[in-house]
Amino acid sequence: MERARDFFAGGGGVEREPYNEARVLTDLAEALLDGGETGAALAAVDEAERLLTPQRATPHLRYLDQLRRRCQAVA
């Protein structure tokens, strides 16, 4: 997932794709939460939200809010 995130972040000279980068960050946050790494999961959620807010990706932002709440419930 980290390689995919780097790719969509514009690594390797390709154009940045913020929406796809945020989707990968969301998947990464899920995996981190499942692995008990709540702080890192919350950081990935924050970054995904930062990328998606300007794009007004409302459904995905709602999902991130739910994921944040799951992280906070465990913390």
Short mmCIF file of C-alpha atoms in Angstrom, two decimals, residues 26-73:
data_model
loop_
_atom_site.label_atom_id
_atom_site.label_comp_id
_atom_site.label_asym_id
_atom_site.label_seq_id
_atom_site.Cartn_x
_atom_site.Cartn_y
_atom_site.Cartn_z
CA THR A 26 -7.91 4.98 3.65
CA ASP A 27 -7.01 1.35 2.99
CA LEU A 28 -3.75 1.88 4.86
CA ALA A 29 -5.63 3.39 7.81
CA GLU A 30 -7.92 0.34 7.92
CA ALA A 31 -4.94 -2.02 7.93
CA LEU A 32 -3.14 0.00 10.60
CA LEU A 33 -6.24 0.04 12.78
CA ASP A 34 -6.64 -3.71 12.37
CA GLY A 35 -2.98 -4.08 13.40
CA GLY A 36 -3.49 -2.01 16.54
CA GLU A 37 -1.58 1.03 15.28
CA THR A 38 -4.28 3.56 16.11
CA GLY A 39 -2.06 6.66 16.04
CA ALA A 40 -0.72 5.84 12.59
CA ALA A 41 -4.25 5.02 11.40
CA LEU A 42 -5.48 8.42 12.58
CA ALA A 43 -2.58 10.13 10.79
CA ALA A 44 -3.53 8.37 7.54
CA VAL A 45 -7.17 9.43 8.03
CA ASP A 46 -6.05 13.05 8.57
CA GLU A 47 -3.97 13.01 5.39
CA ALA A 48 -6.77 11.44 3.34
CA GLU A 49 -9.21 14.08 4.59
CA ARG A 50 -6.76 16.83 3.70
CA LEU A 51 -6.55 15.50 0.15
CA LEU A 52 -10.29 14.92 -0.31
CA THR A 53 -11.72 18.07 1.24
CA PRO A 54 -10.85 20.35 -1.72
CA GLN A 55 -12.38 17.77 -4.06
CA ARG A 56 -15.64 17.72 -2.11
CA ALA A 57 -15.64 13.92 -2.06
CA THR A 58 -18.53 13.86 0.40
CA PRO A 59 -19.26 10.10 0.49
CA HIS A 60 -15.61 9.28 1.06
CA LEU A 61 -15.26 12.03 3.67
CA ARG A 62 -18.22 10.53 5.53
CA TYR A 63 -16.51 7.15 5.48
CA LEU A 64 -13.32 8.71 6.83
CA ASP A 65 -15.32 10.28 9.65
CA GLN A 66 -16.65 6.83 10.56
CA LEU A 67 -13.15 5.39 10.39
CA ARG A 68 -11.86 8.18 12.65
CA ARG A 69 -14.60 7.34 15.18
CA ARG A 70 -13.59 3.67 15.09
CA CYS A 71 -9.99 4.67 15.78
CA GLN A 72 -11.01 6.93 18.63
CA ALA A 73 -13.17 4.20 20.17
#
